[in-house]
Amino acid sequence: MNIGIPGIARPVVDTTDRPDDAGLLDRFGRTAHDLRVSVTEKCSLRCTYCMPEEGLPAIARRDLLTPAEIGRLVGIAARDLGVHEVRFTGGEPLMRADLADILAATRAAAPGLPMALTTNGIGLDKRLPALLAAGLDRVNISLDTVDREHFARLTRRDRLPAVLAGIAAARDAGLEPVKVNAVLMRETLGDAADLLGWAVGAGVHLRFIEQMPLDADGVWSRESLIDAEELLAALGTRFELEPIGRDDPSSPAELWQVVGTPATVGIIASVTRSFCRDCDRTRLTAEGSVRSCLFGDDEMPLAPLLRGGADDAAIADAWRAAMWGKQAGHGMDRSTFQRPIRSMGAIGG
Ligand code: SAM
Ligand code: SF4
């Protein structure tokens, strides 16, 4: 199958040393339990650290997984491979008109599996009732600044009010916790304390993510990165922060208490404090290929099996083999680091 990205390689994984275990093991002692499913490459924003101005090349409609196919794959993951949670992402998942059908098909195939969504929030206020009815449990919404002009420059779209309406709808619907993810760029460093002040007032959990070299334009540089240390210094000008560690060892976010408030703030230091050793993720692209890691270009296409009449056991075996080939880590902070061919919007963050 053409997965539309030149240079993406189907891995040949030697599984002769793999223990006979049903889970998604790799050669470095990790087991994946957390599934990210990208459902589209399309997006309503063009964040400079993610998408090119013109958007990503369109995936042919016939290559996109259907709700029934996504449901079947997630069902296999939950039932046969030890996956404990699924998160739908993209691109922007709300760009799929059939997102509620995807959730409903997944809920039917994997009844007890928690389902979460990572979204930019645009249009969420209108879609939320249908998504909740289909079984949505949690949402993470991305917002990098509450300065409207800076937001428009960073995302190349003047849509801050729509994002705020999406966040308010999620909070009003009682989704707990509503997590807000922010990627900090040098040009918005001065907005970080305002964003935290807003999050404390709005009662949402703010988590900053270090910018990874996954922008489609390829302009990321280590020198321009706002790392956790610089961010903490910027927040420290307005807030007193007390470190409280991680709420769960496999979570990449380190937490700080915002002293004098009930709020915490998280930092995901994806570049400078690599969490590869504890990584428990497995990913599916919108075309149905397993990616064992955000970085690295190996992809195991499951769609030919899915559409070629393979049974669940054969699909589960191919998924296990893909994860057995997972690399030890990304080495993003080293000069020898090679960025992957797909950008973040084409992988699913
Ligand atoms: N469109 C949705 C959104 O923005 O939440 C879902 C897809 S987006 C790729 C998922 C997450 O990846 C977002 O929180 C976004 O901020 C983050 N992201 C995108 N590019 C990134 C980069 N280069 N480094 C770190 N995080 C990035
Ligand atoms: Fe779209 Fe999300 Fe990428 Fe921003 S981060 S361009 S909202 S996919």
mmCIF file of C-alpha atoms and ligand atoms in Angstrom:
data_model
loop_
_atom_site.group_PDB
_atom_site.id
_atom_site.type_symbol
_atom_site.label_atom_id
_atom_site.label_comp_id
_atom_site.label_asym_id
_atom_site.label_seq_id
_atom_site.Cartn_x
_atom_site.Cartn_y
_atom_site.Cartn_z
ATOM 1 C CA MET A 1 0.000 0.000 0.000
ATOM 2 C CA ASN A 2 1.172 3.544 -0.743
ATOM 3 C CA ILE A 3 1.284 5.405 2.554
ATOM 4 C CA GLY A 4 1.900 8.644 0.696
ATOM 5 C CA ILE A 5 5.171 9.614 2.336
ATOM 6 C CA PRO A 6 8.286 8.910 0.233
ATOM 7 C CA GLY A 7 11.041 7.264 2.263
ATOM 8 C CA ILE A 8 8.761 5.623 4.846
ATOM 9 C CA ALA A 9 9.993 2.072 5.232
ATOM 10 C CA ARG A 10 8.097 -1.059 6.111
ATOM 11 C CA PRO A 11 10.296 -2.599 8.803
ATOM 12 C CA VAL A 12 11.582 -6.125 8.666
ATOM 13 C CA VAL A 13 11.556 -7.090 12.329
ATOM 14 C CA ASP A 14 13.372 -10.187 13.528
ATOM 15 C CA THR A 15 11.138 -11.578 16.272
ATOM 16 C CA THR A 16 13.032 -14.831 16.900
ATOM 17 C CA ASP A 17 14.141 -13.611 20.367
ATOM 18 C CA ARG A 18 10.717 -12.248 21.313
ATOM 19 C CA PRO A 19 9.217 -13.977 24.389
ATOM 20 C CA ASP A 20 5.852 -15.617 23.823
ATOM 21 C CA ASP A 21 3.800 -12.829 25.417
ATOM 22 C CA ALA A 22 0.504 -11.329 24.289
ATOM 23 C CA GLY A 23 1.530 -7.721 25.038
ATOM 24 C CA LEU A 24 3.274 -5.056 22.972
ATOM 25 C CA LEU A 25 6.809 -5.704 24.223
ATOM 26 C CA ASP A 26 10.018 -4.249 22.834
ATOM 27 C CA ARG A 27 13.650 -5.345 23.087
ATOM 28 C CA PHE A 28 14.379 -2.769 25.807
ATOM 29 C CA GLY A 29 11.969 -4.113 28.423
ATOM 30 C CA ARG A 30 9.088 -1.743 27.774
ATOM 31 C CA THR A 31 5.449 -2.708 27.170
ATOM 32 C CA ALA A 32 3.088 -0.328 25.361
ATOM 33 C CA HIS A 33 -0.353 0.219 26.897
ATOM 34 C CA ASP A 34 -1.237 3.690 25.614
ATOM 35 C CA LEU A 35 -2.560 3.949 22.041
ATOM 36 C CA ARG A 36 -2.647 7.167 19.971
ATOM 37 C CA VAL A 37 -4.744 7.025 16.822
ATOM 38 C CA SER A 38 -4.406 9.769 14.231
ATOM 39 C CA VAL A 39 -7.648 10.136 12.289
ATOM 40 C CA THR A 40 -6.742 12.820 9.737
ATOM 41 C CA GLU A 41 -3.932 15.015 8.414
ATOM 42 C CA LYS A 42 -6.311 17.983 7.948
ATOM 43 C CA CYS A 43 -6.388 20.901 10.367
ATOM 44 C CA SER A 44 -8.221 24.168 10.989
ATOM 45 C CA LEU A 45 -4.983 25.830 12.207
ATOM 46 C CA ARG A 46 -1.450 26.017 10.833
ATOM 47 C CA CYS A 47 0.715 26.148 13.985
ATOM 48 C CA THR A 48 4.201 27.075 12.818
ATOM 49 C CA TYR A 49 5.846 24.358 14.968
ATOM 50 C CA CYS A 50 3.684 21.683 13.346
ATOM 51 C CA MET A 51 2.151 22.363 9.912
ATOM 52 C CA PRO A 52 3.306 24.051 6.723
ATOM 53 C CA GLU A 53 1.379 27.177 5.732
ATOM 54 C CA GLU A 54 -0.452 25.343 2.917
ATOM 55 C CA GLY A 55 -1.371 22.344 5.103
ATOM 56 C CA LEU A 56 -0.147 18.767 4.702
ATOM 57 C CA PRO A 57 -0.555 16.830 1.441
ATOM 58 C CA ALA A 58 -4.051 15.323 1.473
ATOM 59 C CA ILE A 59 -4.404 11.618 2.220
ATOM 60 C CA ALA A 60 -6.613 9.992 -0.435
ATOM 61 C CA ARG A 61 -10.043 9.297 1.053
ATOM 62 C CA ARG A 62 -9.803 5.590 0.225
ATOM 63 C CA ASP A 63 -6.588 5.329 2.284
ATOM 64 C CA LEU A 64 -8.110 6.820 5.458
ATOM 65 C CA LEU A 65 -9.340 4.242 7.931
ATOM 66 C CA THR A 66 -13.119 4.163 8.302
ATOM 67 C CA PRO A 67 -14.850 4.251 11.715
ATOM 68 C CA ALA A 68 -15.479 0.488 11.501
ATOM 69 C CA GLU A 69 -11.802 -0.199 10.684
ATOM 70 C CA ILE A 70 -10.603 2.016 13.533
ATOM 71 C CA GLY A 71 -13.035 0.283 15.887
ATOM 72 C CA ARG A 72 -11.771 -3.128 14.835
ATOM 73 C CA LEU A 73 -8.093 -2.193 15.311
ATOM 74 C CA VAL A 74 -8.659 -0.564 18.699
ATOM 75 C CA GLY A 75 -10.751 -3.563 19.726
ATOM 76 C CA ILE A 76 -7.816 -5.877 18.894
ATOM 77 C CA ALA A 77 -5.454 -3.563 20.782
ATOM 78 C CA ALA A 78 -7.649 -3.586 23.899
ATOM 79 C CA ARG A 79 -8.647 -7.240 23.857
ATOM 80 C CA ASP A 80 -5.508 -8.989 22.601
ATOM 81 C CA LEU A 81 -2.574 -6.584 23.050
ATOM 82 C CA GLY A 82 -2.985 -5.090 26.533
ATOM 83 C CA VAL A 83 -3.805 -1.512 25.503
ATOM 84 C CA HIS A 84 -5.369 0.380 28.458
ATOM 85 C CA GLU A 85 -6.340 3.714 26.871
ATOM 86 C CA VAL A 86 -6.896 5.219 23.421
ATOM 87 C CA ARG A 87 -6.476 8.850 22.438
ATOM 88 C CA PHE A 88 -7.682 10.192 19.093
ATOM 89 C CA THR A 89 -5.561 12.894 17.531
ATOM 90 C CA GLY A 90 -4.424 14.195 14.146
ATOM 91 C CA GLY A 91 -4.129 16.664 12.369
ATOM 92 C CA GLU A 92 -7.275 17.982 13.924
ATOM 93 C CA PRO A 93 -9.678 15.147 14.801
ATOM 94 C CA LEU A 94 -12.679 17.511 14.725
ATOM 95 C CA MET A 95 -12.046 17.913 10.971
ATOM 96 C CA ARG A 96 -13.567 14.443 10.595
ATOM 97 C CA ALA A 97 -17.321 14.812 10.314
ATOM 98 C CA ASP A 98 -17.611 11.154 11.386
ATOM 99 C CA LEU A 99 -15.606 11.540 14.616
ATOM 100 C CA ALA A 100 -18.627 10.558 16.751
ATOM 101 C CA ASP A 101 -18.979 7.418 14.573
ATOM 102 C CA ILE A 102 -15.299 6.621 15.211
ATOM 103 C CA LEU A 103 -15.865 6.917 18.968
ATOM 104 C CA ALA A 104 -19.060 4.871 18.830
ATOM 105 C CA ALA A 105 -17.398 2.089 16.778
ATOM 106 C CA THR A 106 -14.499 2.046 19.233
ATOM 107 C CA ARG A 107 -16.794 1.972 22.246
ATOM 108 C CA ALA A 108 -18.678 -0.974 20.741
ATOM 109 C CA ALA A 109 -15.450 -2.891 19.978
ATOM 110 C CA ALA A 110 -13.703 -2.048 23.266
ATOM 111 C CA PRO A 111 -16.449 -1.377 25.843
ATOM 112 C CA GLY A 112 -14.316 -0.651 28.929
ATOM 113 C CA LEU A 113 -11.513 1.272 27.247
ATOM 114 C CA PRO A 114 -11.124 4.953 28.282
ATOM 115 C CA MET A 115 -11.324 7.201 25.194
ATOM 116 C CA ALA A 116 -9.650 10.602 25.045
ATOM 117 C CA LEU A 117 -9.291 13.300 22.414
ATOM 118 C CA THR A 118 -6.466 15.743 21.704
ATOM 119 C CA THR A 119 -7.868 18.730 19.839
ATOM 120 C CA ASN A 120 -7.309 22.400 19.125
ATOM 121 C CA GLY A 121 -10.859 22.901 20.443
ATOM 122 C CA ILE A 122 -12.259 24.713 17.390
ATOM 123 C CA GLY A 123 -15.889 23.640 17.009
ATOM 124 C CA LEU A 124 -15.767 21.459 20.123
ATOM 125 C CA ASP A 125 -18.581 23.425 21.762
ATOM 126 C CA LYS A 126 -20.970 22.331 19.000
ATOM 127 C CA ARG A 127 -19.732 18.766 18.644
ATOM 128 C CA LEU A 128 -19.308 17.882 22.319
ATOM 129 C CA PRO A 129 -22.833 16.545 23.019
ATOM 130 C CA ALA A 130 -22.537 13.982 20.187
ATOM 131 C CA LEU A 131 -18.990 13.022 21.192
ATOM 132 C CA LEU A 132 -20.032 12.526 24.817
ATOM 133 C CA ALA A 133 -23.010 10.465 23.750
ATOM 134 C CA ALA A 134 -20.619 8.295 21.708
ATOM 135 C CA GLY A 135 -18.521 7.635 24.832
ATOM 136 C CA LEU A 136 -15.784 10.303 24.990
ATOM 137 C CA ASP A 137 -14.205 10.294 28.472
ATOM 138 C CA ARG A 138 -11.494 13.002 28.427
ATOM 139 C CA VAL A 139 -10.110 15.848 26.364
ATOM 140 C CA ASN A 140 -6.804 17.659 26.030
ATOM 141 C CA ILE A 141 -7.022 21.002 24.267
ATOM 142 C CA SER A 142 -4.027 22.799 22.806
ATOM 143 C CA LEU A 143 -3.578 26.507 23.502
ATOM 144 C CA ASP A 144 -0.229 28.285 23.456
ATOM 145 C CA THR A 145 -1.113 31.885 24.342
ATOM 146 C CA VAL A 146 -4.149 33.931 25.391
ATOM 147 C CA ASP A 147 -2.878 36.966 23.471
ATOM 148 C CA ARG A 148 -5.117 37.090 20.395
ATOM 149 C CA GLU A 149 -2.543 38.709 18.117
ATOM 150 C CA HIS A 150 0.207 36.296 19.155
ATOM 151 C CA PHE A 151 -2.204 33.365 18.740
ATOM 152 C CA ALA A 152 -3.063 34.490 15.196
ATOM 153 C CA ARG A 153 0.622 34.813 14.288
ATOM 154 C CA LEU A 154 1.580 31.453 15.797
ATOM 155 C CA THR A 155 -1.302 29.466 14.312
ATOM 156 C CA ARG A 156 -1.680 31.571 11.126
ATOM 157 C CA ARG A 157 -5.408 31.814 11.941
ATOM 158 C CA ASP A 158 -7.317 34.357 14.103
ATOM 159 C CA ARG A 159 -9.323 31.718 16.018
ATOM 160 C CA LEU A 160 -8.537 32.304 19.713
ATOM 161 C CA PRO A 161 -12.222 32.960 20.668
ATOM 162 C CA ALA A 162 -13.261 29.633 19.084
ATOM 163 C CA VAL A 163 -10.593 27.741 21.058
ATOM 164 C CA LEU A 164 -11.657 29.412 24.312
ATOM 165 C CA ALA A 165 -15.298 28.507 23.563
ATOM 166 C CA GLY A 166 -14.222 24.861 23.098
ATOM 167 C CA ILE A 167 -12.365 24.846 26.421
ATOM 168 C CA ALA A 168 -15.323 26.441 28.244
ATOM 169 C CA ALA A 169 -17.681 23.831 26.754
ATOM 170 C CA ALA A 170 -15.449 20.961 27.900
ATOM 171 C CA ARG A 171 -15.263 22.389 31.411
ATOM 172 C CA ASP A 172 -18.997 23.099 31.554
ATOM 173 C CA ALA A 173 -19.729 19.537 30.436
ATOM 174 C CA GLY A 174 -17.899 18.367 33.569
ATOM 175 C CA LEU A 175 -15.082 16.577 31.724
ATOM 176 C CA GLU A 176 -12.469 16.205 34.451
ATOM 177 C CA PRO A 177 -9.703 17.129 34.229
ATOM 178 C CA VAL A 178 -9.631 19.407 31.164
ATOM 179 C CA LYS A 179 -5.947 19.500 30.257
ATOM 180 C CA VAL A 180 -4.549 22.345 28.193
ATOM 181 C CA ASN A 181 -1.299 21.688 26.291
ATOM 182 C CA ALA A 182 0.977 24.573 25.358
ATOM 183 C CA VAL A 183 4.073 24.497 23.172
ATOM 184 C CA LEU A 184 6.209 27.472 24.007
ATOM 185 C CA MET A 185 8.131 29.332 21.346
ATOM 186 C CA ARG A 186 10.624 32.144 21.891
ATOM 187 C CA GLU A 187 8.109 34.676 20.567
ATOM 188 C CA THR A 188 5.479 33.619 23.146
ATOM 189 C CA LEU A 189 7.789 33.147 26.162
ATOM 190 C CA GLY A 190 6.555 36.504 27.504
ATOM 191 C CA ASP A 191 2.966 35.117 27.438
ATOM 192 C CA ALA A 192 3.685 32.028 29.586
ATOM 193 C CA ALA A 193 2.852 33.618 32.962
ATOM 194 C CA ASP A 194 -0.377 35.135 31.545
ATOM 195 C CA LEU A 195 -1.360 31.711 30.211
ATOM 196 C CA LEU A 196 -0.788 30.144 33.626
ATOM 197 C CA GLY A 197 -2.789 32.942 35.293
ATOM 198 C CA TRP A 198 -5.627 32.284 32.864
ATOM 199 C CA ALA A 199 -5.473 28.499 33.468
ATOM 200 C CA VAL A 200 -5.596 28.948 37.269
ATOM 201 C CA GLY A 201 -8.678 31.192 36.861
ATOM 202 C CA ALA A 202 -10.362 28.860 34.364
ATOM 203 C CA GLY A 203 -9.759 25.742 36.487
ATOM 204 C CA VAL A 204 -7.951 23.803 33.751
ATOM 205 C CA HIS A 205 -4.690 21.851 34.045
ATOM 206 C CA LEU A 206 -1.947 23.541 32.038
ATOM 207 C CA ARG A 207 1.006 21.533 30.730
ATOM 208 C CA PHE A 208 3.845 23.033 28.743
ATOM 209 C CA ILE A 209 5.573 20.843 26.148
ATOM 210 C CA GLU A 210 9.099 21.521 24.909
ATOM 211 C CA GLN A 211 9.019 22.035 21.162
ATOM 212 C CA MET A 212 10.252 18.943 19.335
ATOM 213 C CA PRO A 213 11.914 18.903 15.907
ATOM 214 C CA LEU A 214 8.722 17.781 14.211
ATOM 215 C CA ASP A 215 7.715 20.999 12.427
ATOM 216 C CA ALA A 216 6.886 20.487 8.749
ATOM 217 C CA ASP A 217 9.012 23.515 7.803
ATOM 218 C CA GLY A 218 12.148 21.988 9.385
ATOM 219 C CA VAL A 219 13.257 25.191 11.118
ATOM 220 C CA TRP A 220 13.526 23.797 14.695
ATOM 221 C CA SER A 221 16.878 24.431 16.329
ATOM 222 C CA ARG A 222 18.218 23.481 19.759
ATOM 223 C CA GLU A 223 19.394 27.083 20.253
ATOM 224 C CA SER A 224 15.906 28.553 19.874
ATOM 225 C CA LEU A 225 14.260 25.919 22.135
ATOM 226 C CA ILE A 226 12.587 27.199 25.293
ATOM 227 C CA ASP A 227 13.614 24.454 27.682
ATOM 228 C CA ALA A 228 12.045 23.571 31.027
ATOM 229 C CA GLU A 229 14.598 25.653 32.938
ATOM 230 C CA GLU A 230 13.943 28.828 30.956
ATOM 231 C CA LEU A 231 10.192 28.297 31.205
ATOM 232 C CA LEU A 232 10.346 27.837 34.996
ATOM 233 C CA ALA A 233 12.329 31.074 35.271
ATOM 234 C CA ALA A 234 9.675 32.905 33.205
ATOM 235 C CA LEU A 235 6.807 31.523 35.334
ATOM 236 C CA GLY A 236 8.792 32.261 38.502
ATOM 237 C CA THR A 237 8.618 36.003 37.812
ATOM 238 C CA ARG A 238 4.906 35.891 38.715
ATOM 239 C CA PHE A 239 4.243 32.602 40.558
ATOM 240 C CA GLU A 240 5.842 30.615 43.347
ATOM 241 C CA LEU A 241 6.128 26.999 42.167
ATOM 242 C CA GLU A 242 6.851 23.938 44.314
ATOM 243 C CA PRO A 243 7.943 20.710 42.594
ATOM 244 C CA ILE A 244 5.660 17.726 43.286
ATOM 245 C CA GLY A 245 7.084 15.157 40.823
ATOM 246 C CA ARG A 246 5.018 12.992 38.482
ATOM 247 C CA ASP A 247 1.492 11.880 39.298
ATOM 248 C CA ASP A 248 2.204 8.549 37.591
ATOM 249 C CA PRO A 249 5.617 7.124 36.628
ATOM 250 C CA SER A 250 4.699 6.585 32.966
ATOM 251 C CA SER A 251 3.384 10.155 32.606
ATOM 252 C CA PRO A 252 5.873 12.408 30.827
ATOM 253 C CA ALA A 253 4.674 15.498 32.730
ATOM 254 C CA GLU A 254 6.524 16.722 35.830
ATOM 255 C CA LEU A 255 4.229 18.744 38.054
ATOM 256 C CA TRP A 256 4.596 21.902 40.130
ATOM 257 C CA GLN A 257 2.126 23.257 42.679
ATOM 258 C CA VAL A 258 1.182 26.869 42.004
ATOM 259 C CA VAL A 259 1.571 28.050 45.605
ATOM 260 C CA GLY A 260 -1.498 29.780 47.081
ATOM 261 C CA THR A 261 -3.847 28.190 44.520
ATOM 262 C CA PRO A 262 -5.336 24.704 44.085
ATOM 263 C CA ALA A 263 -3.701 24.522 40.628
ATOM 264 C CA THR A 264 -0.723 22.568 39.364
ATOM 265 C CA VAL A 265 1.291 23.191 36.218
ATOM 266 C CA GLY A 266 3.051 20.467 34.255
ATOM 267 C CA ILE A 267 6.125 20.501 32.074
ATOM 268 C CA ILE A 268 6.778 17.831 29.488
ATOM 269 C CA ALA A 269 10.495 18.215 28.842
ATOM 270 C CA SER A 270 10.393 16.010 25.775
ATOM 271 C CA VAL A 271 13.738 17.242 24.459
ATOM 272 C CA THR A 272 15.926 17.927 27.488
ATOM 273 C CA ARG A 273 14.673 15.212 29.892
ATOM 274 C CA SER A 274 13.918 12.362 27.558
ATOM 275 C CA PHE A 275 11.305 9.945 28.866
ATOM 276 C CA CYS A 276 12.008 7.261 26.215
ATOM 277 C CA ARG A 277 13.045 4.763 28.905
ATOM 278 C CA ASP A 278 9.505 4.792 30.336
ATOM 279 C CA CYS A 279 7.663 5.210 27.027
ATOM 280 C CA ASP A 280 4.508 3.090 26.878
ATOM 281 C CA ARG A 281 3.019 4.429 23.616
ATOM 282 C CA THR A 282 2.022 2.769 20.416
ATOM 283 C CA ARG A 283 0.622 4.765 17.497
ATOM 284 C CA LEU A 284 -1.601 4.248 14.489
ATOM 285 C CA THR A 285 -1.438 6.662 11.571
ATOM 286 C CA ALA A 286 -4.597 7.801 9.793
ATOM 287 C CA GLU A 287 -3.826 5.238 7.052
ATOM 288 C CA GLY A 288 -3.584 2.410 9.576
ATOM 289 C CA SER A 289 0.162 1.930 10.010
ATOM 290 C CA VAL A 290 1.731 1.162 13.385
ATOM 291 C CA ARG A 291 4.458 3.573 14.475
ATOM 292 C CA SER A 292 6.380 2.346 17.474
ATOM 293 C CA CYS A 293 7.938 5.782 18.110
ATOM 294 C CA LEU A 294 7.244 9.440 17.246
ATOM 295 C CA PHE A 295 10.768 9.504 15.821
ATOM 296 C CA GLY A 296 12.195 7.050 13.317
ATOM 297 C CA ASP A 297 10.573 6.206 10.011
ATOM 298 C CA ASP A 298 9.603 2.565 10.400
ATOM 299 C CA GLU A 299 5.901 1.932 9.896
ATOM 300 C CA MET A 300 4.061 -1.368 9.795
ATOM 301 C CA PRO A 301 0.993 -1.027 7.527
ATOM 302 C CA LEU A 302 -1.972 -2.936 8.949
ATOM 303 C CA ALA A 303 -4.488 -1.774 6.309
ATOM 304 C CA PRO A 304 -3.499 -4.419 3.726
ATOM 305 C CA LEU A 305 -4.194 -7.094 6.373
ATOM 306 C CA LEU A 306 -7.377 -5.392 7.539
ATOM 307 C CA ARG A 307 -8.680 -5.011 3.994
ATOM 308 C CA GLY A 308 -7.277 -8.298 2.722
ATOM 309 C CA GLY A 309 -9.391 -10.514 4.973
ATOM 310 C CA ALA A 310 -6.773 -11.251 7.691
ATOM 311 C CA ASP A 311 -8.134 -12.459 11.013
ATOM 312 C CA ASP A 312 -7.611 -10.602 14.303
ATOM 313 C CA ALA A 313 -4.766 -12.934 15.333
ATOM 314 C CA ALA A 314 -2.719 -12.083 12.206
ATOM 315 C CA ILE A 315 -3.279 -8.341 12.735
ATOM 316 C CA ALA A 316 -2.286 -8.629 16.401
ATOM 317 C CA ASP A 317 0.902 -10.519 15.408
ATOM 318 C CA ALA A 318 1.906 -7.810 12.908
ATOM 319 C CA TRP A 319 1.321 -5.131 15.593
ATOM 320 C CA ARG A 320 3.444 -7.066 18.121
ATOM 321 C CA ALA A 321 6.246 -7.421 15.561
ATOM 322 C CA ALA A 322 6.173 -3.673 14.836
ATOM 323 C CA MET A 323 6.547 -2.864 18.542
ATOM 324 C CA TRP A 324 9.342 -5.418 19.019
ATOM 325 C CA GLY A 325 11.318 -3.291 16.529
ATOM 326 C CA LYS A 326 10.919 -0.100 18.624
ATOM 327 C CA GLN A 327 14.167 1.826 19.029
ATOM 328 C CA ALA A 328 15.668 2.614 22.445
ATOM 329 C CA GLY A 329 15.261 6.391 22.204
ATOM 330 C CA HIS A 330 15.262 9.427 19.962
ATOM 331 C CA GLY A 331 18.591 11.146 20.754
ATOM 332 C CA MET A 332 16.935 14.493 19.965
ATOM 333 C CA ASP A 333 19.339 16.445 22.101
ATOM 334 C CA ARG A 334 22.428 15.098 20.226
ATOM 335 C CA SER A 335 24.022 16.645 17.121
ATOM 336 C CA THR A 336 23.706 13.300 15.273
ATOM 337 C CA PHE A 337 19.883 13.335 15.612
ATOM 338 C CA GLN A 338 18.011 12.712 12.328
ATOM 339 C CA ARG A 339 14.467 14.026 12.279
ATOM 340 C CA PRO A 340 11.717 11.736 10.969
ATOM 341 C CA ILE A 341 10.163 12.249 7.525
ATOM 342 C CA ARG A 342 6.654 12.767 8.867
ATOM 343 C CA SER A 343 5.959 15.988 10.778
ATOM 344 C CA MET A 344 3.881 16.072 13.980
ATOM 345 C CA GLY A 345 0.587 16.753 12.187
ATOM 346 C CA ALA A 346 1.128 13.690 9.991
ATOM 347 C CA ILE A 347 2.023 11.379 12.891
ATOM 348 C CA GLY A 348 -0.466 12.424 15.544
ATOM 349 C CA GLY A 349 0.962 13.990 18.701
HETATM 350 N N1 SAM B 1 -4.745 19.320 16.383
HETATM 351 C C1 SAM B 1 -4.752 18.751 17.685
HETATM 352 C C2 SAM B 1 -4.103 19.656 18.696
HETATM 353 O O1 SAM B 1 -3.443 20.618 18.305
HETATM 354 O O2 SAM B 1 -4.247 19.380 19.887
HETATM 355 C C3 SAM B 1 -4.158 17.356 17.766
HETATM 356 C C4 SAM B 1 -2.906 17.099 16.981
HETATM 357 S S1 SAM B 1 -1.473 17.992 17.518
HETATM 358 C C5 SAM B 1 -0.264 17.346 16.443
HETATM 359 C C6 SAM B 1 -1.183 17.195 19.099
HETATM 360 C C7 SAM B 1 -0.260 17.928 20.028
HETATM 361 O O3 SAM B 1 1.028 17.982 19.460
HETATM 362 C C8 SAM B 1 -0.672 19.356 20.319
HETATM 363 O O4 SAM B 1 -0.759 19.545 21.713
HETATM 364 C C9 SAM B 1 0.447 20.178 19.749
HETATM 365 O O5 SAM B 1 0.683 21.343 20.496
HETATM 366 C C10 SAM B 1 1.612 19.202 19.825
HETATM 367 N N2 SAM B 1 2.686 19.515 18.895
HETATM 368 C C11 SAM B 1 2.603 19.770 17.574
HETATM 369 N N3 SAM B 1 3.822 19.993 17.053
HETATM 370 C C12 SAM B 1 4.696 19.885 18.072
HETATM 371 C C13 SAM B 1 6.114 20.020 18.180
HETATM 372 N N4 SAM B 1 6.861 20.315 17.138
HETATM 373 N N5 SAM B 1 6.678 19.831 19.399
HETATM 374 C C14 SAM B 1 5.920 19.536 20.489
HETATM 375 N N6 SAM B 1 4.590 19.383 20.441
HETATM 376 C C15 SAM B 1 3.980 19.578 19.257
HETATM 377 FE FE1 SF4 B 2 -3.184 21.657 13.764
HETATM 378 FE FE2 SF4 B 2 -2.735 20.618 16.144
HETATM 379 FE FE3 SF4 B 2 -0.714 20.845 14.369
HETATM 380 FE FE4 SF4 B 2 -1.742 23.057 15.451
HETATM 381 S S1 SF4 B 2 -0.676 21.397 16.539
HETATM 382 S S2 SF4 B 2 -1.329 22.734 13.263
HETATM 383 S S3 SF4 B 2 -3.842 22.534 15.709
HETATM 384 S S4 SF4 B 2 -2.473 19.556 14.179
#
